[in-house]
Short mmCIF file of C-alpha atoms in Angstrom, two decimals:
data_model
loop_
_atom_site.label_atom_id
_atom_site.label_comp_id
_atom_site.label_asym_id
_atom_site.label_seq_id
_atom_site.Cartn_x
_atom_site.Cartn_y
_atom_site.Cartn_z
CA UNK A 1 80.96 104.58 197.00
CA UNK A 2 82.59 102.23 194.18
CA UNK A 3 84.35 99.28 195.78
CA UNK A 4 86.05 98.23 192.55
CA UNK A 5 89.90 99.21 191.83
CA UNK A 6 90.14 102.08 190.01
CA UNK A 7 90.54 100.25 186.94
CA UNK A 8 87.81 97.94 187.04
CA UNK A 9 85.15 100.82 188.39
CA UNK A 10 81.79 100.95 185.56
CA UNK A 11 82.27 104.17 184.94
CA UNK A 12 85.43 103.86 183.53
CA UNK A 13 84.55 100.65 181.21
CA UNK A 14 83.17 101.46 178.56
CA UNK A 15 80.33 100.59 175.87
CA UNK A 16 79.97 96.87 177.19
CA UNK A 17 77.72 94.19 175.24
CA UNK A 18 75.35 91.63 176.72
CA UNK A 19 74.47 91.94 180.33
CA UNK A 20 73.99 95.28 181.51
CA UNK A 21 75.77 96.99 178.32
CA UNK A 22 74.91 100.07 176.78
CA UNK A 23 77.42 99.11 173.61
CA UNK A 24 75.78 97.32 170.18
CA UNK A 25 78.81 95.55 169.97
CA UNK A 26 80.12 92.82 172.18
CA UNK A 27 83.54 93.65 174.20
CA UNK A 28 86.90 93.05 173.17
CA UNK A 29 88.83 89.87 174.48
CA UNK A 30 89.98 90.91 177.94
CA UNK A 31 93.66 89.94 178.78
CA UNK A 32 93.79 87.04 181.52
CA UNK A 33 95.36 88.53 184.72
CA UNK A 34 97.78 85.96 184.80
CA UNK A 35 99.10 85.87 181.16
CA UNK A 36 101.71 88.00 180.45
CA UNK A 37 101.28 90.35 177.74
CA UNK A 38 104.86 92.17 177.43
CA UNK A 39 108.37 92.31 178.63
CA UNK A 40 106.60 93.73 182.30
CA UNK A 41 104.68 92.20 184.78
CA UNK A 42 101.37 94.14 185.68
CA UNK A 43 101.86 95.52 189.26
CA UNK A 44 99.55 94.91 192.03
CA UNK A 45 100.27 96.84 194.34
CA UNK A 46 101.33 95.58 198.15
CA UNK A 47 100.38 92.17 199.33
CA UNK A 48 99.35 90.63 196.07
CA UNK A 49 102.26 88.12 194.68
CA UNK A 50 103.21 87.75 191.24
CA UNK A 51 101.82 84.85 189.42
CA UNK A 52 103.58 82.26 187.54
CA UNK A 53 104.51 83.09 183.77
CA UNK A 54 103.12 81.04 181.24
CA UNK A 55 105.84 82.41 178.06
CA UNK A 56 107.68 79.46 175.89
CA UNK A 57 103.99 77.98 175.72
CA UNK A 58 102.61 78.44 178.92
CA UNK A 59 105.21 76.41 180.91
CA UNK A 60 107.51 78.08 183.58
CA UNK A 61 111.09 78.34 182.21
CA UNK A 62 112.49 76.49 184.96
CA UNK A 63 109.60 73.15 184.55
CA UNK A 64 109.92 70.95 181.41
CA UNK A 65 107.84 67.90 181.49
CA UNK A 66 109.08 66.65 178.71
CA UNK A 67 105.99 65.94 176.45
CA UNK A 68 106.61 68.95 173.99
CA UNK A 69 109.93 66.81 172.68
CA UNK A 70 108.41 63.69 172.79
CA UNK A 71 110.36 62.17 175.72
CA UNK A 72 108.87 60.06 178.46
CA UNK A 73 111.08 60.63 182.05
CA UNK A 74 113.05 63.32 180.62
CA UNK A 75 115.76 60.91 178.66
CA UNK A 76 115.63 60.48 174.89
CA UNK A 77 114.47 57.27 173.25
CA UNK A 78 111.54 56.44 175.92
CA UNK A 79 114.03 55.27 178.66
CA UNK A 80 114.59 55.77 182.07
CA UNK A 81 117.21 57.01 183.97
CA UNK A 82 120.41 55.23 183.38
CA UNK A 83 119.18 54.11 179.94
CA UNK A 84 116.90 51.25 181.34
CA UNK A 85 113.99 50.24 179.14
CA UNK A 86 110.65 52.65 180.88
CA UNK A 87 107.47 50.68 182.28
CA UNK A 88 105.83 49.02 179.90
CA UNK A 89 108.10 48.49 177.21
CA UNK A 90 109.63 44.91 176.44
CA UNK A 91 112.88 44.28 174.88
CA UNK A 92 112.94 43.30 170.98
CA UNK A 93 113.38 39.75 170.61
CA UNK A 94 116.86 38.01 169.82
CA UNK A 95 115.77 35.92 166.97
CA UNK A 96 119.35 34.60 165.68
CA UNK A 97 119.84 34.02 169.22
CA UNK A 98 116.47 31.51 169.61
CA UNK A 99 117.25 30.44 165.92
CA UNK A 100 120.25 28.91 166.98
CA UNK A 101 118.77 27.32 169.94
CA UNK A 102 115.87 25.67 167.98
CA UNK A 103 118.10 24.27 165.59
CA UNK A 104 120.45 22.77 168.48
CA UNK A 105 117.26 21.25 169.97
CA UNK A 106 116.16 19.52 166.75
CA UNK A 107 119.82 18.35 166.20
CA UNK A 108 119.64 16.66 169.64
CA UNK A 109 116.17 15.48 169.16
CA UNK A 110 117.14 13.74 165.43
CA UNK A 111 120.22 12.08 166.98
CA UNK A 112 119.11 10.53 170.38
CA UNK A 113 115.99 9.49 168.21
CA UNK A 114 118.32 7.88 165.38
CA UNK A 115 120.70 6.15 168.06
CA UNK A 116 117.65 4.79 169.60
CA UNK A 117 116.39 3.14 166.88
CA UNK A 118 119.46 1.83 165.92
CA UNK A 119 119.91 -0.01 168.80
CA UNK A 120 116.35 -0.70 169.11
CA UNK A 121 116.64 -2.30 165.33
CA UNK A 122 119.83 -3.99 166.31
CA UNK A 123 118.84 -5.81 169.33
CA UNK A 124 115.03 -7.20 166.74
CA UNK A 125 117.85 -9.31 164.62
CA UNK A 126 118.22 -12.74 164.66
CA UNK A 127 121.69 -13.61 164.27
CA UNK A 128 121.66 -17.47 164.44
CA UNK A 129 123.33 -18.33 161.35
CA UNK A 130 127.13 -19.06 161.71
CA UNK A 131 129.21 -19.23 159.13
CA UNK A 132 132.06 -19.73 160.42
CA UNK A 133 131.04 -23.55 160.39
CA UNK A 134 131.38 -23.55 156.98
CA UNK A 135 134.02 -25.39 155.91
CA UNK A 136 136.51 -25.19 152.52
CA UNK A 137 135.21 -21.97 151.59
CA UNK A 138 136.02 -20.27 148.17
CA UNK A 139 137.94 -16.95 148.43
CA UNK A 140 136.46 -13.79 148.35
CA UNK A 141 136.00 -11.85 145.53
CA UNK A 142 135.27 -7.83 144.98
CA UNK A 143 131.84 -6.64 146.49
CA UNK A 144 129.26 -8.48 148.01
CA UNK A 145 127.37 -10.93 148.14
CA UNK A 146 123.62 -11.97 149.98
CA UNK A 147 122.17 -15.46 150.46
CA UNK A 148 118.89 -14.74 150.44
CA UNK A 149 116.46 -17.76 151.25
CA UNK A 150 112.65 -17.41 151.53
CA UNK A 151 111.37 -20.88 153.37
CA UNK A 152 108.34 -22.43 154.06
CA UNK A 153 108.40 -22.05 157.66
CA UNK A 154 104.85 -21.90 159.58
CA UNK A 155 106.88 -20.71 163.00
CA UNK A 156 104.21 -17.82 164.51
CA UNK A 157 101.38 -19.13 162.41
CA UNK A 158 97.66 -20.75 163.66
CA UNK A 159 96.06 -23.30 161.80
CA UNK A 160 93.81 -20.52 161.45
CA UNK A 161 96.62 -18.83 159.61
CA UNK A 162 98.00 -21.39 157.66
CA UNK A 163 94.50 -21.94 156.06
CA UNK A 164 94.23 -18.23 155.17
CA UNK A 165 97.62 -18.24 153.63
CA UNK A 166 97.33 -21.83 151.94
CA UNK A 167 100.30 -22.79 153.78
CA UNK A 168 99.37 -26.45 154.72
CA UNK A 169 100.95 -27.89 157.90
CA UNK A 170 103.82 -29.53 156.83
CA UNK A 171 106.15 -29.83 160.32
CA UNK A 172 110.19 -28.30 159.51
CA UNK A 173 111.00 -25.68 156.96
CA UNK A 174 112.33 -26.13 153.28
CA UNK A 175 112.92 -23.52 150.98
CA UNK A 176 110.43 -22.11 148.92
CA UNK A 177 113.15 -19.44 147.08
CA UNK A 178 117.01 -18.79 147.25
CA UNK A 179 118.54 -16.03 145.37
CA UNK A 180 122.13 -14.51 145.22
CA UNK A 181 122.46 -10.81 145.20
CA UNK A 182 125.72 -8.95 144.24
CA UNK A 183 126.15 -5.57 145.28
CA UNK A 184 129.48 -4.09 143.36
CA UNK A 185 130.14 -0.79 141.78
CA UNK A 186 129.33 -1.81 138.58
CA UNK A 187 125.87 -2.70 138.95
CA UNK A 188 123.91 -5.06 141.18
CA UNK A 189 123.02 -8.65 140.20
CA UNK A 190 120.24 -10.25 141.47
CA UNK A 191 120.57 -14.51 140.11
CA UNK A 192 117.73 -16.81 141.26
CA UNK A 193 118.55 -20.30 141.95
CA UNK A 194 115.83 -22.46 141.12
CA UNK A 195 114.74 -25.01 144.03
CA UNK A 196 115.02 -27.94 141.65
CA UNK A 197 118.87 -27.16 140.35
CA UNK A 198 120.91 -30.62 140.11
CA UNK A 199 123.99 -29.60 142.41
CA UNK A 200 126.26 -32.01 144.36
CA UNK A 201 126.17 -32.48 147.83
CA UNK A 202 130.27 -31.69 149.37
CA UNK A 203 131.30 -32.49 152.69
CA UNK A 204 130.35 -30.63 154.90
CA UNK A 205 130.55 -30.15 159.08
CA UNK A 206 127.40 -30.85 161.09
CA UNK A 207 125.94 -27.39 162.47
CA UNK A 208 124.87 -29.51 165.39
CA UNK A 209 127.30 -32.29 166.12
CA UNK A 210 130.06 -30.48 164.54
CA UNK A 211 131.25 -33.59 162.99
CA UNK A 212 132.21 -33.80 159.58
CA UNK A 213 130.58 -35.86 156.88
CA UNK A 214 132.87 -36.43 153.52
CA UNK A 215 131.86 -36.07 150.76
CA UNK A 216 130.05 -39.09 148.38
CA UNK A 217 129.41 -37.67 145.12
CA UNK A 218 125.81 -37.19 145.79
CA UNK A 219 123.54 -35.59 143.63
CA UNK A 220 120.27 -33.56 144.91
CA UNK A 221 117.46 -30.58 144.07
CA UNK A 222 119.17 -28.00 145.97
CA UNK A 223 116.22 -27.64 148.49
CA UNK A 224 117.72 -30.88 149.43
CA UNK A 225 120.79 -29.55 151.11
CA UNK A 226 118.71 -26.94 153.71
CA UNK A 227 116.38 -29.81 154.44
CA UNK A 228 119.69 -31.74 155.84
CA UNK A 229 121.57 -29.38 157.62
CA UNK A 230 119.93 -26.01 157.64
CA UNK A 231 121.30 -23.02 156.21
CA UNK A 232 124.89 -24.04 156.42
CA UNK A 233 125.10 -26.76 154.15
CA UNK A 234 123.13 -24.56 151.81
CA UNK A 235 125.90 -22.13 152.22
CA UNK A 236 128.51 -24.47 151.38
CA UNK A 237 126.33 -26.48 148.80
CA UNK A 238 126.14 -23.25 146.60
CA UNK A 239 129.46 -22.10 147.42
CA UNK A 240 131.35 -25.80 146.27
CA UNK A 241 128.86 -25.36 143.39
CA UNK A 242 129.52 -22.42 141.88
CA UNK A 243 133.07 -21.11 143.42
CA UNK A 244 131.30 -18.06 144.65
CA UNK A 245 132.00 -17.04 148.21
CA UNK A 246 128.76 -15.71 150.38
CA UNK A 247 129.34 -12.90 152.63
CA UNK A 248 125.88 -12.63 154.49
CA UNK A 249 122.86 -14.89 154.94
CA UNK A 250 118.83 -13.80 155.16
CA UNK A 251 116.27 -15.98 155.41
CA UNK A 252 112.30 -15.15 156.12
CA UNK A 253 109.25 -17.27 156.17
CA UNK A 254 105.91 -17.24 155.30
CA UNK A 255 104.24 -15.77 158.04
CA UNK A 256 107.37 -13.16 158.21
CA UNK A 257 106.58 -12.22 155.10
CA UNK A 258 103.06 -11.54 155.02
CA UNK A 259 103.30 -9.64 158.07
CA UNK A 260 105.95 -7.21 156.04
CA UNK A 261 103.85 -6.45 153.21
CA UNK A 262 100.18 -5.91 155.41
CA UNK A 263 103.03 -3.16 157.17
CA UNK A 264 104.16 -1.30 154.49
CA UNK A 265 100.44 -0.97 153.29
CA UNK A 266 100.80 -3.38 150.94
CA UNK A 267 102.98 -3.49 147.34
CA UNK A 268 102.07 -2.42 143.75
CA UNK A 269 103.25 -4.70 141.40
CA UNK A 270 101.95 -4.87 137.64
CA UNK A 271 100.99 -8.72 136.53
CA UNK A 272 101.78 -9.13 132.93
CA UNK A 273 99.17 -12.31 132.25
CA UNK A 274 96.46 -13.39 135.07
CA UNK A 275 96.60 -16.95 136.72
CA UNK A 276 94.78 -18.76 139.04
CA UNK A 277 96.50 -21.67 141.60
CA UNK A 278 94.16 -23.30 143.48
CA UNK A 279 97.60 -24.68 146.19
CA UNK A 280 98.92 -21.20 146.66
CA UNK A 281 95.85 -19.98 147.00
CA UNK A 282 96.61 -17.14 143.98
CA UNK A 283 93.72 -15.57 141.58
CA UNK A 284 94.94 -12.34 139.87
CA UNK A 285 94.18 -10.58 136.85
CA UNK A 286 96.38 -8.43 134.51
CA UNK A 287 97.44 -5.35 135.35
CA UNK A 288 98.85 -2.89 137.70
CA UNK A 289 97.30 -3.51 141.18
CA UNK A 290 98.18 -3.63 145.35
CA UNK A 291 98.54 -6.89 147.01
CA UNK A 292 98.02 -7.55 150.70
CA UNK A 293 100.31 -9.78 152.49
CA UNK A 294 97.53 -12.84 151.74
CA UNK A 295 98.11 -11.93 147.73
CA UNK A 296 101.53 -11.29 147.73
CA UNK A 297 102.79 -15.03 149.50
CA UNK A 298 100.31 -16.57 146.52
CA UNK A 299 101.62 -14.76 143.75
CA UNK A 300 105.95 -15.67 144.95
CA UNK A 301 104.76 -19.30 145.54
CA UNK A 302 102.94 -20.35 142.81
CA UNK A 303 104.81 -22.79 139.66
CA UNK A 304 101.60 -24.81 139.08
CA UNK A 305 100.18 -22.16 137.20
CA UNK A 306 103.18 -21.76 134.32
CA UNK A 307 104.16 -24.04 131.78
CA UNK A 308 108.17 -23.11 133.22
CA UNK A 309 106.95 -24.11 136.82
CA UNK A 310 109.80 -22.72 139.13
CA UNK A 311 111.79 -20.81 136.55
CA UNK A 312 108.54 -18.84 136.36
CA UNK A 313 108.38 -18.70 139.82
CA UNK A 314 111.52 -17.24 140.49
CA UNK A 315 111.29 -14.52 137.87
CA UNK A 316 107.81 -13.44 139.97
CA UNK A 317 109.95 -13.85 143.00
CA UNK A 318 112.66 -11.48 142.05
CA UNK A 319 109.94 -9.16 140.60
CA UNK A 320 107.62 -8.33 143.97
CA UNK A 321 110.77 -8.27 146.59
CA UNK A 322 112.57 -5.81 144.38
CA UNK A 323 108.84 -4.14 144.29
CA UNK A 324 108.91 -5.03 148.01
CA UNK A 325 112.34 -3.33 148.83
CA UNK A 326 111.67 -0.21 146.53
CA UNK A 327 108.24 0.54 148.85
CA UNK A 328 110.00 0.30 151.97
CA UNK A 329 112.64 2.61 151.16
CA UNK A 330 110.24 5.20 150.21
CA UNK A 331 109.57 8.68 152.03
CA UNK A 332 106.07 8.07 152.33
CA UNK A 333 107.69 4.58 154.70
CA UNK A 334 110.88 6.04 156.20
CA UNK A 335 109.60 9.85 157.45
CA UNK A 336 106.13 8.31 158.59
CA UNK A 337 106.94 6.64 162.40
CA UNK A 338 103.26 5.15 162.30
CA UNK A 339 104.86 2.86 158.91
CA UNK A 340 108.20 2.73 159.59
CA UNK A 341 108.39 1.60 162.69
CA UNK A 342 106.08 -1.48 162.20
CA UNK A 343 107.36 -1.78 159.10
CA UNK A 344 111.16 -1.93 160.89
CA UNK A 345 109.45 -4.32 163.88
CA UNK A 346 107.68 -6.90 161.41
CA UNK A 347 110.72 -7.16 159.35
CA UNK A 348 113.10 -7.46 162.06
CA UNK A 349 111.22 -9.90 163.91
CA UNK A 350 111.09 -11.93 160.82
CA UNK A 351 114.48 -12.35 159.18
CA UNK A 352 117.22 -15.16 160.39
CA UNK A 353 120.79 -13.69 159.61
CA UNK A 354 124.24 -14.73 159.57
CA UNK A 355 126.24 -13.35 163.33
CA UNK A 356 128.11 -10.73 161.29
CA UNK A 357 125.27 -9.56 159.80
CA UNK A 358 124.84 -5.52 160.81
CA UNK A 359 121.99 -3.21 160.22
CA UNK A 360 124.36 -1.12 157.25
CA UNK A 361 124.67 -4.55 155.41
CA UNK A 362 120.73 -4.76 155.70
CA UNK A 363 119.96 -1.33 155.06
CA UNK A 364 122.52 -2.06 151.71
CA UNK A 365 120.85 -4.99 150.46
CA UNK A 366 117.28 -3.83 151.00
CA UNK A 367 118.71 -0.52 148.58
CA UNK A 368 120.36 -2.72 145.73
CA UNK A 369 117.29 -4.87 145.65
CA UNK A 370 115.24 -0.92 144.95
CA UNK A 371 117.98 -0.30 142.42
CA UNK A 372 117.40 -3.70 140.60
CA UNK A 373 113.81 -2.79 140.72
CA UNK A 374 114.34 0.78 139.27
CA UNK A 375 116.65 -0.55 136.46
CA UNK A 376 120.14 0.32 137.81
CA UNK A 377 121.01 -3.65 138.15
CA UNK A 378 120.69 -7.21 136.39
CA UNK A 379 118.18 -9.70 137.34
CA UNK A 380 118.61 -13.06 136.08
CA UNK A 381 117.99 -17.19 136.53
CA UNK A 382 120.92 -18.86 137.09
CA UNK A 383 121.91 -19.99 133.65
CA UNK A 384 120.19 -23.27 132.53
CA UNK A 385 121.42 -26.08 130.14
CA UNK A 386 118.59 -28.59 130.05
CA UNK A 387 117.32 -30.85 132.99
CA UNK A 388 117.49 -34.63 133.99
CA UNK A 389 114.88 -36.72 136.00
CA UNK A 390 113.01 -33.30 136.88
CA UNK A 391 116.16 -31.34 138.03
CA UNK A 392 117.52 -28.40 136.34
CA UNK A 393 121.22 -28.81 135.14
CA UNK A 394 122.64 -25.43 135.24
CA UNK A 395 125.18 -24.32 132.38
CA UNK A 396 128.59 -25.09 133.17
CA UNK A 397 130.19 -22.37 130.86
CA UNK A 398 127.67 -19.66 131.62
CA UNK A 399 127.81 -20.35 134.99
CA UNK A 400 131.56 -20.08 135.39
CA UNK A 401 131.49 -16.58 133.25
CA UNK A 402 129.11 -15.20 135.50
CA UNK A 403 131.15 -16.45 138.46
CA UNK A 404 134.20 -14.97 137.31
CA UNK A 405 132.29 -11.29 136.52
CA UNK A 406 130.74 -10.96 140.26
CA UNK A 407 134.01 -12.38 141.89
CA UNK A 408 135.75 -9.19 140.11
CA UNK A 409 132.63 -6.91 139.89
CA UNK A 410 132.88 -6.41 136.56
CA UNK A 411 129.74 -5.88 134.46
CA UNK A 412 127.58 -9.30 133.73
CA UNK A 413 127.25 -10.04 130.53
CA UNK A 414 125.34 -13.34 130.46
CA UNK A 415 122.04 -13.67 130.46
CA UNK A 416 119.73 -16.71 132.34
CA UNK A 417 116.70 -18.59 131.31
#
């Protein structure tokens, strides 16, 4: 008896290939009984249910899972329900919006930094020259104008120190170099005054006892006047002198200004002619070259050297501070913190100014003195006529021209020794 359905019985199969065929040819694809071949199901018969279609490729009409289109939980675009990003997925960044927010946090970070150091500058000054105490001053004229005094002050320095430098020990302080600068809008003028310049000695009001002594009709070196009464009767020596009215007052010694130059790395300066002075200390030869702080206080104090002795010396002078002021003011100072700021606190801690002296009046002299140095401004000795027992007698007429230009900041046209 055949136990198979009626269709599947042997008998009824046909020429079959492989296992137990008779056939030479192996048997044609038999249809799955689950796939659907046409529009009608193969019956059964009772008790056997109908299977699941597999039409529209294989998938039940009523189930989509959603991977023939490409969508993950059903929704277009790879999100979930409600159009929330789907698991795993991370928002594109907002870069204008973190843009903005670096820039506001370097805009914060520059401006607490700059107020800082302002204040932090501001508080390093020493504002103990007042000039208030100056008595019969001249009026002032257009722009301004900058006592500047380099002395021989040892203040700070070891005996260690003052060997190195070739300082000596001599006690007070004199000045070594006094210079007026101009800043105007036609050009700045830097005029040396030699130490030696025959001037008269005015009355003038004690800084100390406040009393006032009248005048005699004395006649001194210049240096003379800041040996007596300090930087105020210097003041009012030059201004009675020449009728020109000073605005601000700066004054830095020797130590002071070594310790600027070793700051800033030191200062190029091109020496026309070598010389040797065996006082200052100074042995250079021609040509372009660095100094160190050591060098550079040897090469501004040394006359013995020259045949013109201090009018020399003050053309060297004016030379390596305008050198001085043009390195300090460059990028490769200012952006780097590691220079500037010991640069800032060396200088700072060195220089005596006037009480109305602020940091913009600094930062504005230190930038003429770089323009004089780069050729945008005059630098000049203070005209001389001839000299009498070893003092320089300065040119009456030149003098008062020159006077008259920088009191209306007009362009100078004379020219100094």
């Amino acid at each position: 008896m055949n136990d198979w359905p009626e269709a599947w019985s042997d008998d009824n199969r046909g020429p079959r290939y492989g296992r137990g065929s008779g056939g030479a040819q192996p048997e044609g694809a038999r249809a799955m009984r689950q796939v659907r071949r046409g529009p009608a199901a193969p019956q059964y018969g009772a008790g056997v249910p109908q299977q699941p279609s597999y039409a529209n490729g294989g998938y039940d009409d009523e189930y989509d899972s959603g991977y023939n289109t490409g969508q993950v939980y059903g929704n277009p675009g790879g999100h979930g329900p409600g159009g929330t990003p789907g698991a795993g997925q991370r928002p594109a960044p907002n870069w204008r919006r973190r843009i903005k927010w670096t820039a506001i946090t370097l805009v914060t970070v520059l401006i607490v930094t700059s107020v800082a150091t302002y204040f932090w500058a501001d508080s390093k000054l020493r504002r103990e020259v007042d000039l208030s105490q100056v008595i019969d001053r001249p009026q002032s004229g257009s722009g301004t104008n900058y006592l500047i005094v380099g002395s021989d002050s040892r203040e700070g320095m070891t005996k260690a120190d003052e060997k190195k430098l070739h300082t000596g020990a001599a006690e007070g302080k004199r000045t070594d170099s006094m210079m007026i600068l101009h800043v105007g809008d036609n050009g700045d003028t830097l005029v040396s005054l030699p130490r030696d310049s025959n001037v008269e000695i005015p009355s003038y009001k004690g800084s100390t006892s406040g009393k006032v002594y009248p005048a005699t009709g004395r006649q001194e070196k210049l240096n003379a006047a800041y040996a007596e009464d300090g930087p105020t009767l210097l003041v009012r020596t030059i201004e009675y002198n020449t009728g020109l009215h000073i605005d601000h007052y700066v004054e830095i010694g020797f130590q002071g200004f070594a310790n600027i130059v070793d700051a800033v790395g030191g200062v190029q300066i091109n020496i026309d002619k070598g010389f040797k002075d065996k006082w200052s200390g100074a042995d250079f030869q021609a040509g372009e070259q660095t100094l160190n702080g050591q060098q550079a206080l040897a090469f501004v104090r040394t006359r013995h050297a020259f045949a013109a002795s201090d009018l020399q010396r003050t053309k060297n002078q004016q030379k390596f501070l305008a050198a001085l002021a043009h390195e300090v003011a460059t990028p490769s100072t200012v952006l780097n913190p590691f220079k500037f700021y010991p640069t800032m606190g060396a200088g700072l801690d060195s220089l005596i100014v006037d009480k109305d002296m602020s940091l913009w009046s600094l930062a504005s002299m230190f930038w003429a003195m770089k323009g004089v140095n780069g050729g945008d401004g005059t630098s000049m000795n203070m005209p001389i006529s001839g000299s009498t027992g070893g003092n320089l007698v300065w040119d009456k007429a030149k003098v008062k021209t020159l006077v008259n230009e920088l009191n209306n900041d007009q362009k100078v046209t004379v020219t100094g020794n």
